[in-house]
Amino acid sequence: QVRLLESGGGSVQSGGSLRLSCAHSGGYGYSGYCVAWFRQAPGKKREGVGIINKDTDKDSTIGLADSVKGRFSISQDNAKNIVYLQMNSLKPEDTAMYYCATVPIADDPCSGLLHLDFLFNDWGQGTQVTVSS
């Protein structure tokens, strides 16, 4: 089991920036895992935003949703076990609750799992992002 705690959400104006943090601890035995950011706006389906492998030595690929490419980036501090979602040029349509989640992974790249939220085992409580026009 992986424990997750998100932080960094808030309210910003259109064009502004926020950096979300996901502190993760625990694990799945001998398996590595992917850490992903999802978001869900009221009345909308949950959407994968970005994903990264906890062990970049095994898999250095990063996945980002088309809707955020060029504006968002995902990175991590391995020493602190924190995954970041840097969000720039925010738009009102980015308004949502943002969650981080994890899924065990063996040899496949994490990037292929970005849109398969049903596979993810553990979820954080979420952090709200509100972008005003």
Coordinates of N, CA and C in Angstrom, one line a residue:
Q1 N 0.8 -1.2 0.0 CA 0.0 0.0 0.0 C 0.9 1.2 0.0
V2 N 0.4 2.2 -0.7 CA 1.1 3.5 -0.8 C 0.2 4.6 -0.2
R3 N 0.8 5.4 0.7 CA 0.1 6.5 1.3 C 0.5 7.8 0.5
L4 N -0.6 8.6 0.2 CA -0.4 9.8 -0.6 C -1.0 11.0 0.0
L5 N -0.3 12.1 -0.1 CA -0.8 13.4 0.4 C -0.5 14.5 -0.5
E6 N -1.5 15.1 -1.1 CA -1.4 16.2 -2.0 C -1.4 17.5 -1.3
S7 N -0.7 18.5 -1.9 CA -0.8 19.9 -1.4 C -0.5 20.8 -2.6
G8 N -0.7 22.1 -2.3 CA -0.4 23.1 -3.3 C -1.5 23.7 -4.1
G9 N -2.7 23.2 -3.9 CA -3.8 23.7 -4.7 C -4.2 25.1 -4.2
G10 N -5.0 25.8 -4.9 CA -5.5 27.1 -4.5 C -6.3 27.8 -5.6
S11 N -6.5 29.0 -5.5 CA -7.2 29.8 -6.5 C -6.3 30.8 -7.2
V12 N -6.3 30.8 -8.5 CA -5.4 31.7 -9.3 C -6.3 32.3 -10.4
Q13 N -5.7 33.3 -11.0 CA -6.4 33.9 -12.2 C -5.8 33.2 -13.4
S14 N -6.6 33.3 -14.5 CA -6.2 32.7 -15.7 C -4.8 33.2 -16.1
G15 N -4.0 32.3 -16.6 CA -2.6 32.6 -16.9 C -1.6 32.4 -15.8
G16 N -2.1 32.2 -14.6 CA -1.3 32.0 -13.5 C -0.7 30.6 -13.4
S17 N 0.1 30.4 -12.3 CA 0.8 29.1 -12.1 C 0.6 28.6 -10.7
L18 N 0.6 27.3 -10.6 CA 0.6 26.6 -9.3 C 1.5 25.4 -9.4
R19 N 2.1 25.0 -8.3 CA 2.8 23.7 -8.3 C 2.2 22.8 -7.2
L20 N 1.7 21.7 -7.7 CA 1.1 20.7 -6.8 C 2.2 19.7 -6.4
S21 N 2.1 19.2 -5.1 CA 3.0 18.2 -4.6 C 2.3 17.0 -4.2
C22 N 2.9 15.9 -4.4 CA 2.3 14.6 -4.0 C 3.4 13.8 -3.2
A23 N 3.3 13.8 -1.9 CA 4.2 13.0 -1.0 C 3.7 11.6 -0.9
H24 N 4.6 10.7 -1.3 CA 4.1 9.3 -1.3 C 5.1 8.4 -0.4
S25 N 4.5 7.4 0.3 CA 5.3 6.6 1.1 C 4.7 5.2 1.1
G26 N 5.5 4.2 1.4 CA 5.1 2.8 1.4 C 5.5 2.1 0.1
G27 N 4.8 1.1 -0.3 CA 5.2 0.4 -1.6 C 4.3 -0.8 -1.8
Y28 N 4.7 -1.6 -2.8 CA 4.0 -2.8 -3.2 C 5.0 -4.0 -3.2
G29 N 5.7 -4.1 -2.1 CA 6.7 -5.2 -2.0 C 7.8 -5.0 -3.0
Y30 N 8.1 -6.0 -3.9 CA 9.2 -5.9 -4.8 C 8.9 -5.1 -6.0
S31 N 7.7 -4.7 -6.2 CA 7.3 -4.0 -7.4 C 7.6 -2.5 -7.3
G32 N 8.0 -1.9 -8.4 CA 8.0 -0.4 -8.4 C 6.6 0.1 -8.7
Y33 N 6.5 1.4 -8.8 CA 5.2 1.9 -9.1 C 5.2 3.2 -9.8
C34 N 4.1 3.5 -10.5 CA 3.9 4.7 -11.2 C 3.1 5.7 -10.3
V35 N 3.4 6.9 -10.4 CA 2.7 8.0 -9.7 C 2.1 8.9 -10.7
A36 N 0.8 9.1 -10.6 CA 0.1 9.8 -11.6 C -0.8 10.9 -10.9
W37 N -1.0 12.0 -11.7 CA -2.0 13.0 -11.3 C -3.2 12.9 -12.2
F38 N -4.4 12.9 -11.5 CA -5.7 12.9 -12.1 C -6.4 14.1 -11.7
R39 N -7.4 14.5 -12.5 CA -8.3 15.6 -12.0 C -9.7 15.3 -12.4
Q40 N -10.6 15.9 -11.6 CA -12.0 15.7 -11.9 C -12.8 17.0 -11.5
A41 N -13.4 17.5 -12.5 CA -14.3 18.7 -12.4 C -15.7 18.2 -12.1
P42 N -16.5 19.0 -11.5 CA -17.9 18.6 -11.2 C -18.6 18.2 -12.5
G43 N -19.3 17.1 -12.5 CA -20.1 16.7 -13.7 C -19.2 16.1 -14.8
K44 N -17.9 16.0 -14.6 CA -17.1 15.5 -15.7 C -16.4 14.2 -15.2
K45 N -15.9 13.4 -16.2 CA -15.2 12.2 -16.0 C -13.8 12.6 -15.4
R46 N -13.2 11.6 -14.6 CA -11.9 11.8 -14.2 C -10.9 11.7 -15.3
E47 N -9.9 12.6 -15.3 CA -9.0 12.7 -16.4 C -7.5 12.5 -16.0
G48 N -6.8 11.7 -16.6 CA -5.4 11.6 -16.3 C -4.6 12.8 -16.8
V49 N -3.8 13.4 -16.0 CA -3.1 14.6 -16.3 C -1.6 14.3 -16.6
G50 N -0.9 13.6 -15.7 CA 0.5 13.3 -15.9 C 0.9 12.1 -15.1
I51 N 2.0 11.4 -15.5 CA 2.4 10.2 -14.9 C 3.9 10.1 -15.0
I52 N 4.5 9.5 -14.0 CA 5.9 9.3 -13.9 C 6.2 8.0 -13.1
N53 N 7.3 7.4 -13.5 CA 7.7 6.2 -12.7 C 8.5 6.6 -11.5
K54 N 8.2 6.0 -10.4 CA 9.0 6.3 -9.2 C 10.5 6.0 -9.4
D55 N 10.8 5.0 -10.1 CA 12.2 4.6 -10.4 C 12.5 5.0 -11.8
T56 N 13.0 6.2 -12.0 CA 13.4 6.7 -13.3 C 14.5 5.9 -13.9
D57 N 15.3 5.2 -13.1 CA 16.4 4.4 -13.7 C 15.8 3.3 -14.5
K58 N 14.6 2.8 -14.1 CA 14.0 1.7 -14.9 C 13.2 2.2 -16.1
D59 N 12.6 3.4 -15.8 CA 11.7 3.9 -16.9 C 11.7 5.4 -16.7
S60 N 12.3 6.1 -17.7 CA 12.4 7.6 -17.6 C 11.3 8.3 -18.4
T61 N 10.3 7.5 -18.9 CA 9.3 8.1 -19.7 C 8.3 8.9 -18.8
I62 N 7.8 9.9 -19.4 CA 6.8 10.7 -18.7 C 5.5 10.8 -19.6
G63 N 4.4 10.8 -19.0 CA 3.2 10.9 -19.8 C 2.4 12.2 -19.4
L64 N 1.9 12.9 -20.3 CA 1.1 14.1 -20.1 C -0.1 14.1 -21.0
A65 N -1.2 14.5 -20.5 CA -2.4 14.6 -21.3 C -2.2 15.6 -22.4
D66 N -2.8 15.4 -23.6 CA -2.7 16.4 -24.7 C -3.2 17.8 -24.2
S67 N -4.2 17.8 -23.4 CA -4.8 19.0 -23.0 C -3.9 19.9 -22.1
V68 N -2.8 19.3 -21.6 CA -1.9 20.1 -20.8 C -0.5 20.2 -21.3
K69 N -0.2 19.5 -22.4 CA 1.1 19.5 -22.9 C 1.5 21.0 -23.3
G70 N 2.7 21.3 -23.0 CA 3.2 22.7 -23.2 C 2.9 23.6 -22.1
R71 N 2.0 23.2 -21.2 CA 1.7 24.1 -20.0 C 2.1 23.4 -18.7
F72 N 1.9 22.1 -18.6 CA 2.1 21.4 -17.3 C 3.4 20.6 -17.5
S73 N 4.1 20.3 -16.4 CA 5.2 19.4 -16.4 C 5.1 18.5 -15.1
I74 N 5.7 17.3 -15.2 CA 5.7 16.5 -14.0 C 7.1 16.1 -13.7
S75 N 7.5 16.1 -12.4 CA 8.9 15.8 -12.0 C 8.8 15.2 -10.6
Q76 N 10.0 14.8 -10.1 CA 10.0 14.3 -8.8 C 11.3 14.5 -8.1
D77 N 11.2 14.5 -6.8 CA 12.4 14.6 -5.9 C 12.5 13.2 -5.2
N78 N 13.4 12.3 -5.7 CA 13.5 11.0 -5.2 C 13.9 10.9 -3.8
A79 N 14.7 11.9 -3.4 CA 15.2 11.9 -2.0 C 14.0 12.1 -1.0
K80 N 13.1 12.9 -1.5 CA 12.0 13.3 -0.6 C 10.7 12.5 -0.9
N81 N 10.7 11.7 -1.9 CA 9.5 10.9 -2.4 C 8.4 11.9 -2.6
I82 N 8.6 12.9 -3.4 CA 7.6 13.8 -3.8 C 7.5 13.9 -5.3
V83 N 6.3 13.9 -5.8 CA 6.1 14.1 -7.3 C 5.4 15.4 -7.4
Y84 N 5.9 16.3 -8.3 CA 5.4 17.6 -8.5 C 4.6 17.7 -9.8
L85 N 3.6 18.5 -9.8 CA 2.9 18.9 -11.1 C 3.0 20.4 -11.2
Q86 N 3.9 20.8 -12.1 CA 4.0 22.3 -12.3 C 3.0 22.7 -13.4
M87 N 2.1 23.6 -13.0 CA 1.0 24.0 -13.9 C 1.2 25.5 -14.2
N88 N 1.5 25.8 -15.5 CA 1.6 27.1 -16.0 C 0.5 27.5 -16.9
S89 N 0.4 28.8 -17.2 CA -0.7 29.2 -18.2 C -2.0 28.6 -17.9
L90 N -2.4 28.6 -16.6 CA -3.6 28.0 -16.2 C -4.8 28.6 -16.9
K91 N -5.8 27.8 -17.2 CA -7.1 28.2 -17.8 C -8.2 27.9 -16.9
P92 N -9.4 28.5 -17.1 CA -10.5 28.2 -16.3 C -10.9 26.7 -16.4
E93 N -10.7 26.1 -17.5 CA -11.1 24.7 -17.7 C -10.1 23.8 -17.0
D94 N -9.1 24.3 -16.4 CA -8.2 23.5 -15.5 C -8.8 23.3 -14.1
T95 N -9.8 24.1 -13.8 CA -10.5 24.0 -12.5 C -11.0 22.6 -12.2
A96 N -10.5 22.0 -11.1 CA -10.9 20.6 -10.8 C -10.3 20.3 -9.4
M97 N -10.7 19.2 -8.9 CA -10.0 18.5 -7.8 C -8.9 17.7 -8.4
Y98 N -7.7 17.9 -7.9 CA -6.5 17.1 -8.4 C -6.1 16.1 -7.4
Y99 N -6.0 14.8 -7.9 CA -5.6 13.7 -7.1 C -4.3 13.1 -7.6
C100 N -3.5 12.6 -6.7 CA -2.4 11.7 -7.1 C -2.8 10.3 -6.7
A101 N -2.2 9.4 -7.5 CA -2.5 7.9 -7.3 C -1.4 7.1 -7.8
T102 N -1.3 5.9 -7.3 CA -0.2 5.0 -7.6 C -0.7 3.6 -8.1
V103 N 0.1 3.0 -8.9 CA -0.2 1.6 -9.4 C 1.1 0.9 -9.5
P104 N 1.2 -0.4 -9.1 CA 2.4 -1.1 -9.2 C 2.7 -1.4 -10.7
I105 N 4.0 -1.4 -11.0 CA 4.4 -1.6 -12.4 C 5.6 -2.5 -12.4
A106 N 5.8 -3.3 -13.4 CA 7.0 -4.2 -13.6 C 7.9 -3.6 -14.7
D107 N 7.7 -4.1 -15.9 CA 8.6 -3.6 -16.9 C 8.0 -2.7 -18.0
D108 N 6.7 -2.5 -17.9 CA 6.0 -1.7 -18.9 C 6.2 -0.2 -18.5
P109 N 6.3 0.7 -19.5 CA 6.4 2.1 -19.2 C 5.1 2.6 -18.6
C110 N 5.3 3.5 -17.6 CA 4.2 4.1 -17.0 C 3.3 4.9 -17.9
S111 N 3.9 5.5 -18.9 CA 3.2 6.5 -19.8 C 1.9 5.8 -20.4
G112 N 1.9 4.5 -20.5 CA 0.8 3.8 -21.1 C -0.4 3.7 -20.2
L113 N -0.2 4.0 -19.0 CA -1.3 3.9 -18.0 C -2.0 5.1 -17.7
L114 N -1.6 6.2 -18.3 CA -2.2 7.6 -17.9 C -3.7 7.6 -17.9
H115 N -4.3 6.9 -18.9 CA -5.8 7.1 -19.0 C -6.5 5.9 -18.5
L116 N -5.8 5.0 -17.7 CA -6.4 3.8 -17.1 C -6.6 4.0 -15.6
D117 N -7.4 4.9 -15.2 CA -7.5 5.2 -13.8 C -8.0 4.1 -13.0
F118 N -8.8 3.2 -13.6 CA -9.4 2.1 -12.8 C -8.3 1.1 -12.4
L119 N -7.1 1.2 -12.9 CA -6.0 0.3 -12.5 C -5.3 0.7 -11.2
F120 N -5.5 2.0 -10.9 CA -4.7 2.6 -9.8 C -5.2 2.1 -8.4
N121 N -4.3 1.7 -7.6 CA -4.7 1.1 -6.3 C -4.9 2.1 -5.2
D122 N -4.1 3.1 -5.1 CA -4.1 4.0 -3.9 C -4.2 5.4 -4.4
W123 N -5.0 6.2 -3.7 CA -5.4 7.5 -4.0 C -5.2 8.5 -2.8
G124 N -4.8 9.7 -3.1 CA -4.8 10.7 -2.1 C -6.2 11.3 -1.9
Q125 N -6.3 12.3 -1.0 CA -7.6 13.0 -0.7 C -7.9 14.1 -1.7
G126 N -6.9 14.5 -2.4 CA -7.1 15.6 -3.4 C -6.8 17.0 -3.0
T127 N -6.5 17.8 -3.9 CA -6.3 19.3 -3.6 C -7.0 20.1 -4.7
Q128 N -7.8 21.1 -4.3 CA -8.6 21.8 -5.2 C -7.8 22.9 -5.9
V129 N -8.0 23.0 -7.2 CA -7.4 24.0 -8.1 C -8.6 24.8 -8.7
T130 N -8.6 26.1 -8.5 CA -9.7 26.9 -9.1 C -9.0 28.1 -9.9
V131 N -9.4 28.1 -11.2 CA -8.8 29.2 -12.0 C -9.9 30.1 -12.5
S132 N -9.8 31.3 -12.2 CA -10.8 32.3 -12.6 C -10.4 33.1 -13.8
S133 N -11.4 33.5 -14.6 CA -11.1 34.2 -15.8 C -11.0 35.7 -15.6

